Short mmCIF file of C-alpha atoms in Angstrom, two decimals:
data_model
loop_
_atom_site.label_atom_id
_atom_site.label_comp_id
_atom_site.label_asym_id
_atom_site.label_seq_id
_atom_site.Cartn_x
_atom_site.Cartn_y
_atom_site.Cartn_z
CA MET A 1236 161.78 68.95 134.60
CA LEU A 1237 164.85 70.45 133.08
CA MET A 1238 167.91 68.31 134.22
CA LEU A 1239 171.77 70.05 133.58
CA SER A 1240 172.67 66.39 132.48
CA GLN A 1241 170.58 66.76 129.31
CA PHE A 1242 173.95 68.86 128.40
CA ARG A 1243 177.00 67.03 128.77
CA ASN A 1244 177.70 67.13 125.70
CA GLU A 1245 178.24 70.45 124.99
CA THR A 1246 180.21 72.92 126.65
CA VAL A 1247 179.45 74.94 130.09
CA PHE A 1248 178.81 77.92 127.16
CA GLU A 1249 176.27 76.54 124.62
CA THR A 1250 174.23 75.84 127.41
CA ALA A 1251 173.42 78.33 128.68
CA MET A 1252 173.10 79.95 125.47
CA ALA A 1253 169.95 77.66 124.96
CA LEU A 1254 168.58 78.23 128.32
CA SER A 1255 167.99 81.85 128.28
CA LYS A 1256 166.74 81.61 125.37
CA ARG A 1257 163.43 80.23 126.82
CA SER A 1258 160.07 81.76 127.68
CA PRO A 1259 161.24 85.10 129.94
CA SER A 1260 159.78 84.83 133.55
CA PRO A 1261 156.00 85.30 134.50
CA VAL A 1262 157.90 88.50 136.59
CA GLY A 1263 159.92 91.09 135.04
CA SER A 1264 162.97 93.01 136.41
CA GLY A 1265 161.83 95.32 139.71
CA GLU A 1266 158.24 93.41 140.02
CA LYS A 1267 157.48 90.78 142.47
CA ARG A 1268 154.49 87.93 142.22
CA GLU A 1269 152.84 87.13 145.34
CA LEU A 1270 152.24 83.85 145.80
CA SER A 1271 148.62 81.92 147.17
CA ASP A 1272 147.88 82.34 151.39
CA ILE A 1273 148.87 78.14 151.65
CA PHE A 1274 152.49 78.86 149.71
CA LEU A 1275 155.61 77.07 151.19
CA PRO A 1276 159.29 76.85 149.83
CA GLY A 1277 159.86 73.55 148.16
CA ASN A 1278 162.71 71.88 147.98
CA PHE A 1279 163.99 73.61 144.70
CA ASP A 1280 162.59 77.55 145.94
CA VAL A 1281 165.96 79.47 146.62
CA ILE A 1282 164.97 81.52 149.64
CA CYS A 1283 166.48 85.45 149.78
CA GLY A 1284 167.51 86.83 152.39
CA LYS A 1285 169.27 86.01 155.29
CA GLY A 1286 170.71 84.19 158.66
CA LYS A 1287 171.21 80.55 158.70
CA SER A 1288 167.69 79.16 157.58
CA CYS A 1289 168.05 80.38 154.17
CA PHE A 1290 171.76 79.05 154.26
CA ASN A 1291 170.27 75.91 154.84
CA HIS A 1292 167.15 75.31 153.38
CA GLN A 1293 167.37 73.18 151.31
CA GLY A 1294 166.60 74.61 147.91
CA ASN A 1295 169.45 76.44 148.62
CA LYS A 1296 171.62 73.98 148.69
CA ASN A 1297 170.35 72.61 145.23
CA PHE A 1298 170.51 76.26 144.43
CA ARG A 1299 174.64 75.77 145.05
CA LYS A 1300 174.74 72.64 143.37
CA ILE A 1301 173.29 74.10 139.74
CA VAL A 1302 175.41 77.27 140.32
CA GLY A 1303 178.95 75.06 141.61
CA VAL A 1304 177.87 73.21 138.00
CA TYR A 1305 178.75 76.29 136.14
CA LEU A 1306 181.61 78.06 137.90
CA GLU A 1307 184.05 77.13 135.72
CA GLY A 1308 181.92 77.71 133.08
CA TYR A 1309 181.82 81.32 134.18
CA ALA A 1310 185.56 82.20 135.62
CA GLU A 1311 186.96 81.03 132.17
CA ALA A 1312 184.12 82.75 129.78
CA SER A 1313 185.88 86.06 128.34
CA SER A 1314 183.52 88.27 127.72
CA LYS A 1315 180.08 89.54 129.88
CA LEU A 1316 178.14 88.57 126.86
CA GLU A 1317 179.06 84.58 128.16
CA LYS A 1318 179.03 85.54 131.97
CA SER A 1319 175.85 86.92 131.53
CA ALA A 1320 174.74 84.10 129.79
CA ILE A 1321 175.17 81.62 132.25
CA VAL A 1322 173.48 83.63 135.35
CA THR A 1323 170.26 83.50 133.10
CA ALA A 1324 170.78 80.08 132.32
CA ILE A 1325 170.82 79.12 135.74
CA ILE A 1326 167.76 81.44 137.14
CA GLN A 1327 165.53 79.54 134.09
CA THR A 1328 167.08 75.94 135.80
CA ILE A 1329 165.36 77.74 139.66
CA ARG A 1330 162.12 77.98 137.69
CA THR A 1331 161.99 75.47 135.13
CA GLN A 1332 162.41 72.71 138.48
CA SER A 1333 160.43 75.23 140.96
CA PRO A 1334 157.60 76.52 138.56
CA GLU A 1335 155.25 77.55 141.65
CA GLY A 1336 158.00 79.87 143.35
CA GLY A 1337 161.36 79.44 142.08
CA PHE A 1338 162.85 83.52 144.06
CA ILE A 1339 160.95 83.19 146.76
CA LYS A 1340 161.26 86.53 149.72
CA ARG A 1341 159.03 86.56 152.65
CA GLU A 1342 156.85 89.70 153.19
CA LEU A 1343 157.62 90.90 156.15
CA THR A 1344 154.27 92.93 156.54
CA THR A 1345 152.19 90.25 155.42
CA GLY A 1346 154.34 87.10 155.92
CA LEU A 1347 153.56 85.58 152.74
CA TRP A 1348 156.51 84.75 150.56
CA SER A 1349 156.17 86.14 146.33
CA GLU A 1350 158.48 85.88 143.12
CA VAL A 1351 161.10 88.27 143.24
CA GLY A 1352 161.43 89.81 140.02
CA ASP A 1353 164.82 89.08 137.77
CA HIS A 1354 166.66 92.08 139.10
CA LEU A 1355 167.30 90.14 142.18
CA ALA A 1356 167.82 86.88 141.63
CA ARG A 1357 170.52 87.49 139.56
CA GLU A 1358 171.92 89.67 141.85
CA LYS A 1359 171.83 86.88 144.65
CA VAL A 1360 173.20 84.60 142.13
CA GLY A 1361 176.58 87.41 141.15
CA GLN A 1362 176.95 86.97 144.90
CA THR A 1363 176.71 83.93 145.13
CA ILE A 1364 179.01 83.70 142.11
CA ARG A 1365 181.13 85.86 143.58
CA ASP A 1366 181.96 84.08 147.13
CA ALA A 1367 182.44 81.21 145.66
CA LEU A 1368 185.19 82.32 143.45
CA HIS A 1369 186.23 84.62 146.33
CA LEU A 1370 190.47 84.68 145.12
CA LYS A 1371 189.75 85.96 142.46
CA TYR A 1372 186.33 88.23 143.08
CA ARG A 1373 187.13 91.65 145.55
CA SER A 1374 183.05 91.80 145.99
CA SER A 1375 183.46 88.65 148.11
CA THR A 1376 182.01 88.56 150.89
CA LYS A 1377 184.64 86.11 152.40
CA ALA A 1378 187.10 88.34 150.26
CA LYS A 1379 185.81 90.72 152.17
CA LYS A 1380 185.82 89.66 155.65
CA LYS A 1381 189.38 89.05 154.87
CA ARG A 1382 190.21 92.37 154.35
CA ARG A 1383 188.61 93.13 157.30
CA LEU A 1384 190.42 91.14 159.16
CA ALA A 1385 193.62 92.03 157.44
CA GLU A 1386 193.06 95.79 158.43
CA GLN A 1387 192.27 95.03 162.93
CA ALA A 1388 194.78 92.79 162.78
CA LYS A 1389 196.98 95.93 161.08
CA ALA A 1390 195.31 98.26 162.69
CA SER A 1391 196.02 95.90 166.79
CA ALA A 1392 199.70 95.93 165.67
CA ASN A 1393 199.44 100.20 164.82
CA MET A 1394 198.43 100.05 168.35
CA THR A 1395 200.37 97.69 170.25
CA HIS A 1396 203.22 99.71 168.73
CA ILE A 1397 202.15 103.42 169.58
CA SER A 1398 201.28 101.84 173.74
CA SER A 1399 204.78 99.86 173.07
CA THR A 1400 206.58 103.83 172.39
CA HIS A 1401 204.70 105.71 174.77
CA PHE A 1402 205.56 103.49 176.45
CA GLU A 1403 209.06 103.48 176.51
CA VAL A 1404 209.53 107.44 176.27
CA ILE A 1405 207.76 107.52 179.58
CA ASN A 1406 210.62 105.58 180.93
CA LEU A 1407 213.03 107.79 179.51
#
């Protein structure tokens, strides 16, 4: 099993480049690979989905720790190539630690688990990085929530101002 500690003496970019050159996933960019009927998500499987059960799954917690290892290097990356190599390294690390699964999703119609393709895995990694670096990215969930709350507060303040102005006009 590949461990990140093997690369302590290398820079994050060198590590990412080394991992990104490993063999590609058995799942193509847009494809899904159905897993066996008895498959259950393990401690290194990342569940792609919404809600607390996905967020609190041990594999997703481990995933966020792995992303945290690469976060500083990603933030300091000066080119799209460097960032892409880091995203690829994170995906390869997850898939190496969980050869039976990796990035998985439960099919609503059948209830069976399938491994998602590279495209969805890259989206999952990208969103996690943006959320972790929410001060730097406007597309992070936290940044969007902060903007939405600010807009609601502003709209509420405007309504209060309009109401008080209207009240003053009526009382004249």
